Every structure is written in C-alpha cells, then in structure tokens.
Amino acid sequence: MSRTPRTGVAPVPEQPRRADAGPPPAAPLAAPAPVTPQGSPTVTPAGAATATPQGSPTVTPSATALARSAAEAAGRLLARPTVGLGDVVPAPVSVRPRPAADLVLPADAAVRVSADPAAREVAEHLAELLRPATGYPLPVADLPTAPGPLQLTLGAAAAPRPTGAAAGDEEGYRLDVDPDGVRITADTATGLFHGVQTLRQLLPTAVESRTPVAERWVVPGGTIVDRPRFPYRGAMLDVARHFFGVDDVCRVLDHLARYKLNHLHLHLTDDQGWRIAVDSWPRLTAVGGRTEVGGGPGGWYTAADYRRIVEYAARRHITVVPEVDLPGHTNAALVAYPELAPDKVAPPPYTGTEVGFSHVDPADERTYAFVADVLGELAAATPGPWLHIGGDEAYKVKGVAYTGFVERVQRIVAGLGRTVVGWHQIAPAGQVDGRVLQWWGTDGDDPTVAEAVRRGARLILSPGNHAYLDMKYTPDTPLGHDWAGLIDVHRAYHWDPATHLAGVPAEAVLGLEAPLWTESVTSMAEIEFLLLPRLPALAEVAWSTPSTRSWAGFRDRLAGHGPRWHAAGIAFHPSPEIPWPAAPPVRHLPRTAPTSRPTHTATSRHLPPAADAPRSPALDQPSPAHTPAPETPQPMPAPVPRANDTRTS
Ligand code: NGO
C-alpha cells in the first residue's frame, strides 16, 4: 500500500476572484524593474552598489526597499480587498462590512500597542507574521494618542460586549477596519492574539509567503465582534507511538493558533515509548524512550525541550496538557523498571500497534511512589492547570482494582494543585473536585459518563467518529485508521458538543479536542495531511455559535485557506468536499541571498516534505535558517474533481 498522501501537482491558473473583489493586481508589480523610474540607475536585486559593464553605477536596494517601492506604486492604483470581511475561520460572532472603508496598509506602518508586556508580545507576534511577506519594517511602539494603521488596545471599555456575552469574554476581541487603520481591542492579551489571527486571514493570501511579495496589502473595511463558544478548544498529538521533535510540535502549535484553538494535549507515554524525561526515574527515557512503532529510533523531550514547547505554546496563548497514560499503556515503563510490573519481570520492548495488554501493578506501593514522582515533576514543568492521567484500555486491571487505582492517582493530582483529566473510562471512579472526562466513544449514549457528570465531572468531547484526526477521510486514504468510521470534512464539521451525549447538560461540556494518534503517522507531512482541512472544521465547531455556522458557508470560507497553506508550505488533503480555488501566483521580490533548498529537520522518515513546500520547522518563528521559499512557487496540489455537495448543514 502506498503511504504517500495525495499531494499531486498540476499547473493552475490564477485564483478565481471574489465577485466583490477589486481589480487584479497590477502586472508591473510582478518584477522589480518597473519600480525603477526610467532614466535612474539600474536596479538589481543583489543588495549592494556595483558597476554595470557600461560603467554606470548600479543601485541594489534590499528586498525591503523593493517591497516598499512596489507597495507604494500599488497604493496609487485602486485597491480593493481580495478577501471579504466575513471570510474568517472559525466564523466570528458578528461581521459588519463597510465596503467603502477598506484599508491599504502603508509601508511605513508601525504596530501601536497598549503599554502591557503581554499585549506587547502579541504586537511583536503580529509584526513577525507580517514582515516576511510585506517586507515592511513594522516597528512596534507604545500606543500614542493619535491612531495608527495597526493598533492593539487592551481594556474592557475598548471591547463592548455583544448582548448575552458570557463564557469566552476573556478570549473575545473586536476588530475595526477603516481607511485610517485596523484597531483590535480586547479585555486580554489572549483576545488581542485571536484578533491578530483574524486580521491575518483578512489580508491577501500572499501574506503567508516567507519572502517579500509585491502585493497591495488591503484589509476589508468594517467591524468584527467575536468570542468563543467553548472555553476548551484543543487538539492532541500522540508523540508516543511515533516520536515528533520540538520543531514539529511547534509547527503543530502554529496550526492550532491560526484557528484559535487554545489547548495542545501531548500523549507522552504509551507501550511503544516514554517521551518525557523524569529526573527521579531516568531509565524511563534512557531505556523506555528508544523505541517506537515499526522499530524506529524513538526519542524523548529533555526538560529544556519540554520548556521550549510550553513557552512556544504560551506565546500563542495555548495551554499544554501533558498525559501520562496509566495504569495501562505502560509497556515502555515496565521495560525500563520491571519492579512496576505485576510479575516484576521486564517485558520485551513493544513496537506493534495492539492495545490493552500492559499495566503497572496497582497492588504495589512502589507504583504510587512512581506515579507521585512522575506527576510531581511534570506538574512542576507545566504552567497549565491540567494533568491527564490516561485511564483508557486497561483491560487487565478490573473492577475495584481499577477504580481504586484511579482514585489514588486523582488524589495525587489534586494534591499537586492540578485538575485531573482522564479518558472517559475513569468515569466509575469517585469524583474529585473539577475532574474532567475526555469522552472518545462513538454512539452518543453513555450512562456511566452521564452518571459521572451528575456527580460533578465535566466533559471534553472527542467523539471517535467526528473528532479523531487519525481516522481516514475515505476508504482509500493512504494512512490512518477506520475503527471509528471514516471522517470526511463534513463529518468533522457536522456535530454539536453541547448536545452530543445523551443525559449530559451543555453546562458540563468544556469543549472539544481533536486527537491525532500516530500509529500510522511518521512525518510532519503526514500530520498535516490528516490535520488539514479537518482541524479548522473542528475549530469552528468549538469556537462559533451554531447560528453563525453552516456547512455551505464553511466550505466557501475554508476554500481560500488552501492557497494560504500552499503559500506557507503546509501540506494538506485537497478534499473534494471543498471548492478550492487554484493557487494564486505569488510574485516574490528578489532575494538578497542565494536560495538553498531547505533542510527538513522534522522527523520525516517515509514521505518527502509536503509537495514542493518550503519546510520551516515552526511556521511563525522568524529565523533566517527557517525562512526558505522557492523563487517560483510550485503549483498547489490538484483539487480532486468534486461532486456537487448539496449538504446544507
Ligand atoms: C483509542 C486508544 C488509543 C489508540 C487510538 C487509535 C484511546 C483513548 N485509546 O483512543 O490507544 O491509539 O484509539 O485511534
């Protein structure tokens, strides 16, 4: 069986434009030469003054200067947005376009921000997102009294609440665009951050380029007021079945941030490998970290690695939820420390994909010392409130042995001042304050879980047949599972966490999480292929109110993201359910340094990097080593011919 996701290539014409969009970009912007007035010195892209063969001086401006000149030339033309104000994923609460109030971002724009360290970080993030493609300097400065073209304001008064606003206010924002500028206002830096993600989607597709592009940076005029429906919006990455390094995790965090997801759950331990260093039990990684599914080398995060992930996440307003799966899924730990095994004998390392055969000894006090040490170290390294204790598929630990074990571990977590999360199999165990069950069933009727909710448990929903990102899209998807069914984009989109489980009131639902298990996933390209385009579908289910979302609207809004992912070098599944436009031609301004083929530092072992894409380990982290882009972008994956989609909800 071929394991190569469909990333076929085909030449594509220019992107179809929105009916309300302005004229096509002016052809003279396609190359640097036209920015040089006739009769002035020759302009070359090399970056320094040289002499021509004729002896005349040659001025070689930087890419930034070229971008600025190009933008100024463009600004003289009638500029209209290529994106509508409502073309945002996830769908905002309220969108009021003002077509006469479009903004053209000036080349000398500064980002003005409230004098607050967290808000300032968001402003720096915005500037870092926009600098590569615009080539504009975009300095960040404190807010003056005079308005500027990019303004981030913190403060309750600045963000009037829509009627009935309740949950999610602290993540909400308001975005106003008029010819003088874009103003994002929010109660918190997190709200500002989400507003920045919206602004990013309102700029032309070329904003995703990692090198300067000749483009008119037009933002559609009007006002968006927005806030999330659910407070917990997450994804999970299984780094135990196959290990993924820090750069890969950061890249996944970038995808989450783009769609306003705010939790990344890391499945850190399983039969096939232990991925987090624990000082007090060093063999967990030294021995248990060296294996993975299929016999590959495995790997693990040092304390410094984990800190990098947590900090990278925090800068994107994402909370890391670490999971140590107990009492089952523990073969790697037992190989490292046979004393934890029921028979005190080390099992052989496991690199297959079966489940349910391993467990730590629930009758041995040493097991609880182990759990306390591991969770204690993890809690100390994790700023977020959650500790996930697994609890799934411990088939050989039955009845009170199982519930007794879970209850002791729940108490350990509570003693560490953290909130326990566990797969819904922990439901029969006694309640501890605030405990959260992660439901991954498939039939929507689970009396044991409903009963646990009556006793005070809260829920994160990860229905296997809607939210599991490791399920295949279609029968011929070249990787993934199908035990919970096939999950195409419509299926990922078409459900409601608030009403999904019988006997569970909406107030008990914290939100949803989309798990990506990696038994069959071995590279970043494969992760992205399974993540996109389903992750934005699930993000919209989690963020948007039911009245603002519809399948037809979502398909149309999502379609424009294909060219964005393509421009950013992100692999995705070109699902025939979505009316993808062709990739727009991106006119890169000349480089100042020679292009080298990017080094793929991800743990890709079976697939080449996605399509033609430039690979940057973390998409939004500017680093000269991480910003390669092809001079001539390759075509987008060919959209698969699509059937008429008449599904309306
Ligand atoms: C199940 C199982 C995992 C598998 C996954 C594959 C849960 C919570 N336990 O989900 O061990 O990897 O399915 O889809």
XYZ file of C-alpha atoms and ligand atoms in Angstrom:
663
model
C 0.000 0.000 0.000
C 1.297 3.382 -0.897
C 1.683 5.586 2.159
C 2.025 8.770 0.211
C -0.772 11.279 0.825
C -2.189 12.807 -2.280
C -0.097 15.854 -2.926
C -0.269 15.659 -6.681
C 0.708 18.687 -8.672
C -0.863 20.301 -11.645
C -0.337 23.714 -13.147
C -3.115 26.009 -12.081
C -4.418 29.240 -13.470
C -4.914 32.407 -11.488
C -7.087 32.227 -8.392
C -10.706 32.988 -9.131
C -11.538 36.276 -7.528
C -14.464 37.161 -5.365
C -17.273 38.910 -7.097
C -16.848 41.895 -4.803
C -13.081 41.905 -5.024
C -11.219 44.683 -6.752
C -9.238 44.649 -9.935
C -6.431 42.137 -10.346
C -3.034 43.211 -9.061
C -1.185 45.410 -11.490
C 1.124 43.458 -13.749
C 4.044 45.887 -13.360
C 4.431 44.680 -9.777
C 5.494 41.257 -10.957
C 9.157 42.174 -11.211
C 11.445 44.662 -9.557
C 12.402 46.534 -12.720
C 9.236 48.666 -13.013
C 9.804 50.212 -9.607
C 12.836 51.909 -11.082
C 11.892 55.125 -12.777
C 13.139 55.336 -16.280
C 16.490 57.006 -16.532
C 17.503 56.283 -12.960
C 20.326 53.884 -12.117
C 19.863 50.234 -12.960
C 18.286 48.271 -10.152
C 19.473 44.794 -9.453
C 18.414 42.525 -6.677
C 21.837 41.767 -5.315
C 21.772 44.124 -2.354
C 24.816 46.374 -2.907
C 26.007 49.067 -5.279
C 28.114 47.743 -8.145
C 29.156 48.967 -11.559
C 27.495 47.875 -14.778
C 29.651 46.787 -17.699
C 28.977 50.242 -19.191
C 30.459 51.819 -16.134
C 27.232 53.356 -14.792
C 26.526 52.924 -11.098
C 24.154 50.136 -10.187
C 21.950 50.628 -7.149
C 20.992 47.397 -5.456
C 18.354 48.005 -2.831
C 17.368 45.485 -0.241
C 14.297 43.344 -0.664
C 12.636 45.513 1.953
C 13.197 48.676 -0.051
C 11.910 46.963 -3.154
C 8.813 45.792 -1.336
C 8.165 49.286 -0.096
C 8.551 50.831 -3.546
C 6.328 48.191 -5.043
C 3.682 48.734 -2.410
C 3.765 52.478 -2.902
C 3.343 52.011 -6.623
C 0.463 49.687 -5.908
C -1.128 52.106 -3.494
C -1.565 54.564 -6.310
C -3.844 52.132 -8.029
C -7.379 51.471 -6.977
C -7.004 48.849 -4.270
C -9.772 46.532 -3.226
C -9.595 43.546 -0.932
C -9.297 40.008 -2.262
C -10.945 38.684 0.899
C -14.358 39.544 2.316
C -14.683 40.632 5.947
C -16.732 37.529 6.658
C -14.243 35.077 5.116
C -12.894 34.055 8.512
C -12.492 30.558 10.004
C -13.780 29.951 12.618
C -16.846 32.070 11.850
C -16.983 35.199 14.049
C -19.997 36.102 16.159
C -20.772 39.268 14.229
C -19.451 40.745 10.976
C -20.468 44.191 9.696
C -18.715 45.001 6.404
C -18.204 48.609 5.302
C -17.036 48.253 1.722
C -16.181 51.937 1.473
C -13.838 51.689 4.450
C -11.110 49.371 3.157
C -7.582 49.949 4.361
C -4.366 49.787 2.361
C -1.569 49.062 4.793
C 1.133 51.697 4.308
C 4.750 50.612 4.051
C 5.721 52.798 6.992
C 3.057 51.393 9.319
C 4.031 50.828 12.926
C 2.236 48.470 15.289
C 0.939 50.536 18.204
C 0.032 48.687 21.362
C -1.127 49.323 24.922
C 1.740 49.531 27.387
C 1.442 45.999 28.756
C 4.052 43.238 28.403
C 1.610 40.532 27.273
C -0.076 42.843 24.775
C 3.332 43.916 23.512
C 4.206 40.274 22.828
C 1.064 39.995 20.718
C 2.087 43.116 18.819
C 5.549 41.641 18.200
C 3.859 38.452 17.006
C 1.728 40.445 14.563
C 4.787 42.253 13.226
C 6.646 38.939 12.852
C 3.716 37.473 10.925
C 3.558 40.396 8.509
C 7.209 41.306 7.986
C 8.367 38.381 5.795
C 5.735 38.852 3.065
C 5.332 42.629 3.186
C 8.996 43.405 3.625
C 7.809 46.338 5.761
C 9.812 47.146 8.904
C 6.685 47.324 11.119
C 8.289 48.658 14.285
C 6.350 48.025 17.481
C 5.719 51.031 19.700
C 3.529 52.033 22.620
C 0.143 53.485 21.791
C 0.173 57.190 21.205
C -2.995 59.187 21.453
C -3.094 59.548 17.673
C -4.407 56.471 15.888
C -2.039 54.468 13.690
C -2.685 51.966 10.933
C -2.199 48.925 13.207
C -3.417 49.377 16.740
C -3.855 46.809 19.534
C -5.679 48.155 22.572
C -6.165 46.379 25.837
C -9.034 47.319 28.094
C -12.584 46.397 28.906
C -14.008 49.712 27.799
C -12.475 49.184 24.391
C -14.302 45.928 23.707
C -18.024 46.385 24.116
C -19.710 43.086 24.669
C -22.372 41.814 22.377
C -25.677 41.217 24.115
C -25.739 37.990 26.068
C -21.971 37.569 26.122
C -20.875 35.252 28.884
C -18.385 32.397 28.529
C -15.419 33.283 26.397
C -15.427 37.015 27.073
C -11.831 36.876 28.211
C -10.844 35.477 24.815
C -13.063 37.798 22.792
C -11.960 40.748 20.677
C -13.280 43.467 18.436
C -11.678 44.380 15.122
C -12.436 47.656 13.340
C -11.082 48.448 9.900
C -11.376 51.830 8.223
C -9.137 53.746 5.818
C -7.075 55.035 8.746
C -6.204 51.662 10.146
C -7.024 48.395 11.868
C -7.852 48.562 15.535
C -8.066 45.376 17.578
C -9.435 45.803 21.086
C -9.855 43.166 23.778
C -10.078 42.645 27.513
C -6.990 40.420 27.489
C -3.822 39.742 25.518
C -5.399 36.424 24.516
C -8.282 38.286 22.911
C -5.812 40.515 21.070
C -3.984 37.393 19.880
C -7.161 35.912 18.430
C -7.907 39.250 16.777
C -4.471 39.146 15.171
C -5.249 35.698 13.729
C -8.409 37.148 12.225
C -6.507 40.067 10.734
C -4.047 37.628 9.191
C -6.908 35.899 7.378
C -8.253 39.233 6.115
C -5.011 40.106 4.347
C -4.293 38.756 0.865
C -3.124 35.134 0.575
C 0.405 36.288 -0.189
C 0.777 37.331 3.446
C 1.697 33.688 4.067
C 4.829 33.977 1.951
C 8.090 33.782 3.838
C 9.776 36.158 1.420
C 8.735 39.649 0.267
C 5.913 39.767 -2.250
C 4.712 42.636 -4.434
C 1.134 42.983 -3.262
C -1.353 45.619 -2.200
C -1.957 44.806 1.444
C -5.635 45.634 1.541
C -7.859 44.812 4.520
C -11.635 44.891 4.005
C -13.418 47.639 5.934
C -15.942 47.080 8.708
C -16.256 45.619 12.196
C -15.985 42.114 13.630
C -17.032 41.355 17.206
C -16.074 37.881 18.288
C -15.648 35.480 21.184
C -15.520 31.677 21.560
C -18.447 29.435 22.339
C -16.449 26.868 24.375
C -13.534 27.618 26.691
C -11.653 24.376 25.896
C -10.689 24.026 22.242
C -7.926 21.533 21.736
C -6.011 19.033 19.695
C -3.928 16.086 20.824
C -0.677 14.809 19.374
C 0.428 11.259 20.181
C 4.213 11.542 20.380
C 4.494 8.069 21.926
C 3.614 5.767 19.006
C 5.940 7.786 16.797
C 8.127 10.462 18.285
C 7.981 14.021 16.959
C 10.643 16.533 17.923
C 10.213 20.007 19.372
C 10.204 21.723 15.968
C 7.371 19.532 14.768
C 5.343 20.198 17.896
C 5.896 23.936 17.466
C 4.684 23.707 13.892
C 1.524 21.959 15.102
C 1.101 24.726 17.685
C 1.197 27.252 14.851
C -1.646 25.418 13.133
C -3.682 25.469 16.338
C -3.068 29.172 16.879
C -4.215 30.024 13.360
C -7.665 28.595 14.155
C -7.942 29.919 17.713
C -7.506 26.562 19.420
C -6.155 27.022 22.925
C -5.026 23.606 24.222
C -2.442 21.097 22.987
C -2.674 17.729 24.719
C 0.549 15.715 24.410
C 0.146 11.940 24.748
C 3.614 11.495 26.226
C 3.713 7.826 27.211
C 2.492 4.557 25.816
C 3.553 0.956 25.243
C 5.845 1.922 22.404
C 7.795 4.723 24.094
C 8.216 7.096 27.049
C 8.839 10.615 25.783
C 9.367 12.912 28.758
C 12.494 12.981 30.917
C 11.850 12.310 34.619
C 14.922 13.025 36.754
C 13.922 10.687 39.551
C 13.310 7.754 37.176
C 15.941 8.279 34.455
C 15.578 4.895 32.761
C 12.057 5.843 31.631
C 13.610 7.748 28.740
C 17.112 6.239 28.628
C 15.564 2.780 28.111
C 11.865 3.366 27.500
C 12.371 6.253 25.076
C 14.373 4.357 22.491
C 11.532 2.544 20.765
C 8.512 3.375 18.634
C 6.016 1.709 16.325
C 7.770 -0.057 13.473
C 11.178 -0.224 15.185
C 12.347 3.367 14.583
C 14.729 5.144 16.948
C 12.103 6.852 19.125
C 13.228 9.838 21.168
C 12.146 11.971 24.098
C 11.959 15.524 25.372
C 14.565 16.746 27.839
C 13.432 19.240 30.461
C 14.742 22.014 28.191
C 12.839 20.611 25.192
C 9.613 20.485 27.146
C 10.175 24.016 28.399
C 10.605 25.184 24.792
C 7.304 23.594 23.839
C 5.467 25.061 26.811
C 6.912 28.519 26.171
C 6.231 28.421 22.443
C 2.657 27.403 23.242
C 2.261 30.141 25.847
C 3.355 32.793 23.349
C 0.479 31.550 21.190
C -1.941 31.578 24.133
C -2.100 27.789 24.085
C -2.023 25.646 27.227
C -0.117 22.353 27.131
C -1.933 19.378 28.678
C 0.578 16.589 29.387
C -0.656 12.995 29.586
C 0.957 10.069 31.345
C -1.219 7.098 30.422
C -1.944 4.883 33.464
C -2.381 2.122 34.554
C -2.417 0.554 31.061
C -0.397 1.554 28.000
C 2.741 1.241 30.128
C 4.942 -1.360 28.425
C 7.793 1.123 27.835
C 7.843 1.992 31.561
C 7.861 -1.688 32.510
C 10.810 -2.382 30.202
C 12.686 0.397 31.996
C 11.537 -0.509 35.537
C 10.377 -4.141 35.839
C 9.611 -3.522 39.527
C 6.455 -1.722 38.348
C 5.177 -4.824 36.536
C 2.721 -7.176 38.250
C 5.139 -10.124 37.872
C 8.259 -7.930 38.357
C 9.653 -9.251 35.077
C 10.695 -6.897 32.278
C 8.586 -7.452 29.173
C 10.224 -7.187 25.764
C 10.091 -3.732 24.149
C 6.952 -3.310 22.067
C 6.821 -1.756 18.592
C 3.467 -3.071 17.370
C 0.058 -1.392 17.483
C -2.073 -3.594 19.752
C -3.539 -2.124 22.930
C -4.683 -3.308 26.337
C -2.004 -5.836 27.268
C 0.243 -3.906 29.696
C -0.278 -2.346 33.121
C 1.584 -1.199 36.211
C 0.929 -3.123 39.418
C -1.977 -1.437 41.242
C -1.309 -3.523 44.367
C 2.264 -2.346 44.929
C 3.011 0.841 46.925
C 6.095 1.395 44.779
C 3.734 2.065 41.848
C 2.199 5.033 43.685
C 5.641 6.404 44.582
C 6.433 6.217 40.864
C 3.201 7.974 39.906
C 3.741 10.706 42.505
C 7.312 11.328 41.324
C 6.412 11.421 37.645
C 3.338 13.616 38.031
C 5.151 15.843 40.549
C 7.959 16.581 38.092
C 5.521 17.061 35.246
C 3.367 19.446 37.272
C 6.440 21.480 38.168
C 7.323 21.827 34.479
C 3.778 22.592 33.309
C 2.238 26.019 33.906
C -1.286 24.991 32.857
C -3.886 23.658 35.305
C -4.385 20.191 33.782
C -2.705 16.808 34.304
C -4.039 13.992 32.101
C -3.751 10.526 33.650
C -4.987 8.428 30.700
C -7.027 5.549 32.121
C -8.110 4.032 28.774
C -7.998 0.385 27.781
C -6.512 -1.012 30.995
C -8.348 -4.235 30.262
C -6.378 -6.327 32.732
C -6.999 -4.070 35.733
C -10.621 -4.748 36.555
C -13.321 -3.561 38.998
C -12.157 -2.083 42.290
C -8.520 -2.654 41.418
C -9.043 -0.184 38.570
C -11.274 2.362 40.330
C -9.090 2.213 43.458
C -6.001 2.927 41.353
C -7.657 5.832 39.538
C -8.930 7.324 42.786
C -5.435 7.297 44.316
C -3.947 8.883 41.218
C -6.727 11.501 41.168
C -5.809 12.361 44.765
C -2.138 12.681 43.801
C -3.093 15.129 41.056
C -5.344 17.108 43.394
C -2.510 17.195 45.946
C -0.325 18.809 43.283
C -2.935 21.538 42.910
C -3.888 20.435 39.404
C -7.121 19.408 37.755
C -7.318 15.788 36.696
C -8.273 14.863 33.146
C -8.727 11.244 32.074
C -10.188 9.288 29.188
C -13.846 8.552 29.934
C -13.060 5.038 31.221
C -12.235 6.692 34.560
C -15.917 7.685 34.937
C -16.808 4.984 37.523
C -14.065 6.191 39.911
C -15.048 8.599 42.700
C -15.374 12.292 41.980
C -12.614 14.763 42.842
C -13.167 18.477 42.512
C -13.303 19.722 38.962
C -12.366 16.421 37.350
C -12.699 16.234 33.581
C -13.541 13.200 31.470
C -12.433 13.078 27.870
C -15.130 11.172 26.018
C -13.958 9.266 22.946
C -16.904 6.952 22.314
C -18.873 6.725 19.122
C -22.558 6.270 19.961
C -23.602 9.332 21.942
C -25.251 7.386 24.749
C -23.063 6.558 27.723
C -24.972 6.184 31.010
C -21.777 5.710 33.064
C -20.425 9.018 31.816
C -23.794 10.755 32.298
C -23.808 9.472 35.893
C -20.257 10.761 36.488
C -21.406 14.153 35.185
C -24.288 14.092 37.678
C -21.635 13.558 40.374
C -19.787 16.685 39.200
C -17.493 15.628 36.369
C -17.075 17.931 33.360
C -16.508 16.801 29.817
C -14.205 17.327 26.890
C -15.694 15.736 23.798
C -13.555 13.785 21.357
C -16.089 11.520 19.666
C -14.106 8.925 17.756
C -16.391 9.205 14.732
C -16.212 13.019 14.432
C -13.068 14.306 16.127
C -10.417 11.572 15.736
C -7.933 13.001 13.263
C -6.301 9.610 12.750
C -9.424 8.247 11.048
C -9.212 8.032 7.271
C -11.102 10.563 5.174
C -12.238 7.944 2.667
C -11.589 4.221 2.175
C -8.568 4.955 0.003
C -6.877 7.445 2.352
C -3.320 6.074 2.428
C -2.825 6.302 6.191
C -4.847 6.350 9.373
C -7.430 4.084 10.976
C -11.081 3.348 10.325
C -12.224 1.634 13.523
C -14.469 4.619 14.341
C -15.552 5.057 10.738
C -14.429 7.399 8.018
C -14.266 11.101 8.852
C -14.503 13.419 5.898
C -14.567 17.182 6.418
C -18.354 17.262 6.594
C -18.362 14.629 9.332
C -15.728 16.537 11.312
C -17.931 19.637 10.993
C -21.368 18.221 11.472
C -21.963 17.722 15.212
C -22.571 19.778 18.314
C -20.591 19.185 21.523
C -23.371 20.713 23.640
C -25.963 18.132 22.635
C -23.823 15.192 21.589
C -24.069 12.988 24.676
C -27.457 11.890 25.975
C -28.163 12.938 29.561
C -25.296 15.439 29.675
C -26.277 19.103 30.019
C -24.476 21.681 27.895
C -23.096 23.365 31.045
C -20.984 20.277 31.762
C -19.230 20.493 28.381
C -15.964 22.412 28.465
C -15.423 21.971 24.770
C -13.832 19.604 22.324
C -10.490 18.100 21.480
C -9.305 16.538 18.225
C -6.843 13.706 18.912
C -4.220 12.671 16.389
C -2.937 9.189 17.232
C 0.195 8.282 15.362
C 0.376 4.516 14.930
C 0.458 5.110 11.156
C 1.813 8.648 11.148
C 5.541 9.090 10.766
C 6.268 12.559 9.434
C 5.190 16.191 9.609
C 3.764 15.934 6.093
C 1.530 13.091 7.265
C 0.471 15.003 10.364
C -0.549 17.973 8.221
C -2.317 15.758 5.714
C -4.556 14.385 8.476
C -4.904 17.711 10.306
C -5.868 19.874 7.355
C -8.575 20.571 6.446
C -10.323 18.837 9.381
C -8.709 20.883 12.148
C -10.352 24.155 11.028
C -13.684 22.315 10.780
C -13.384 21.189 14.392
C -12.104 24.611 15.429
C -15.271 26.163 14.053
C -17.413 23.624 15.928
C -15.602 24.680 19.110
C -15.478 28.455 18.566
C -18.528 29.519 16.602
C -22.105 29.771 17.797
C -24.492 27.408 15.980
C -26.369 30.352 14.471
C -23.254 31.604 12.671
C -22.174 28.329 11.162
C -23.373 26.277 8.220
C -21.670 23.666 6.091
C -22.199 25.642 2.902
C -20.728 28.797 4.405
C -17.850 26.920 5.981
C -16.875 25.227 2.711
C -16.730 28.553 0.949
C -14.773 30.272 3.694
C -12.350 27.368 4.080
C -11.667 27.188 0.341
C -9.446 30.267 0.434
C -7.225 28.619 3.036
C -5.856 26.067 0.556
C -3.804 28.718 -1.256
C -2.762 30.128 2.126
C -1.443 26.752 3.320
C 0.214 26.278 -0.005
C 1.928 29.659 0.177
C 3.090 28.803 3.705
C 4.463 25.412 2.633
C 1.904 23.417 4.568
C 0.760 20.031 3.283
C -2.960 19.312 3.303
C -5.514 16.906 1.947
C -7.225 18.571 -1.034
C -10.576 17.110 -0.104
C -13.086 17.174 -2.979
C -15.705 18.422 -0.496
C -14.163 21.899 -0.536
C -14.304 24.210 -3.581
C -10.593 25.012 -3.513
C -9.540 27.804 -5.835
C -6.346 27.423 -7.756
C -3.225 28.790 -6.142
C -2.685 32.455 -6.825
C 0.569 33.296 -8.496
C 2.812 34.763 -5.832
C 5.255 37.330 -7.138
C 8.266 37.085 -4.913
C 10.564 40.009 -4.753
C 14.195 39.127 -5.324
C 16.209 37.569 -2.576
C 19.237 39.202 -1.105
C 20.941 35.866 -0.545
C 21.123 32.744 -2.658
C 18.337 30.268 -2.123
C 19.273 26.949 -0.707
C 16.953 24.013 -0.596
C 15.585 23.923 2.930
C 16.745 21.336 5.363
C 13.896 19.336 6.738
C 14.602 18.987 10.398
C 11.359 17.241 11.138
C 11.192 13.551 11.788
C 10.109 12.695 8.304
C 11.059 9.170 7.578
C 8.728 7.868 4.944
C 7.498 10.783 2.930
C 9.300 13.615 1.237
C 8.375 17.048 2.572
C 4.886 18.080 1.592
C 4.543 18.666 -2.089
C 7.086 21.229 -3.145
C 6.781 23.065 0.074
C 9.464 25.000 1.831
C 9.787 23.393 5.232
C 10.037 25.571 8.248
C 10.051 23.667 11.495
C 7.936 26.266 13.207
C 5.960 28.325 10.799
C 5.600 31.537 12.675
C 9.013 31.761 14.247
C 11.183 34.037 12.188
C 14.645 32.674 11.753
C 16.920 33.120 8.779
C 17.546 29.397 8.728
C 13.843 28.687 8.683
C 12.543 31.019 6.035
C 13.346 29.406 2.725
C 10.828 29.775 -0.038
C 11.030 28.816 -3.643
C 11.658 31.639 -6.105
C 8.866 30.263 -8.205
C 6.237 28.651 -6.055
C 5.127 25.273 -7.194
C 1.506 24.648 -8.005
C -0.974 23.711 -5.343
C -1.972 20.093 -5.030
C -4.532 19.478 -7.718
C -8.032 19.720 -6.363
C -9.794 16.444 -6.863
C -12.822 16.811 -9.123
C -15.682 17.398 -6.776
C -19.166 16.130 -6.760
C -21.976 18.586 -6.205
C -22.280 18.989 -2.475
C -25.866 19.541 -1.569
C -25.426 19.044 2.171
C -26.575 22.219 3.779
C -25.882 21.768 7.457
C -8.028 4.798 21.144
C -6.945 4.243 22.020
C -5.556 4.629 21.544
C -5.408 4.425 20.052
C -6.498 5.195 19.332
C -6.421 4.990 17.847
C -7.966 5.954 23.048
C -8.351 6.965 24.038
N -7.258 4.888 23.282
O -8.274 6.079 21.752
O -4.593 3.877 22.240
O -4.146 4.897 19.642
O -7.777 4.822 19.770
O -7.443 5.635 17.154
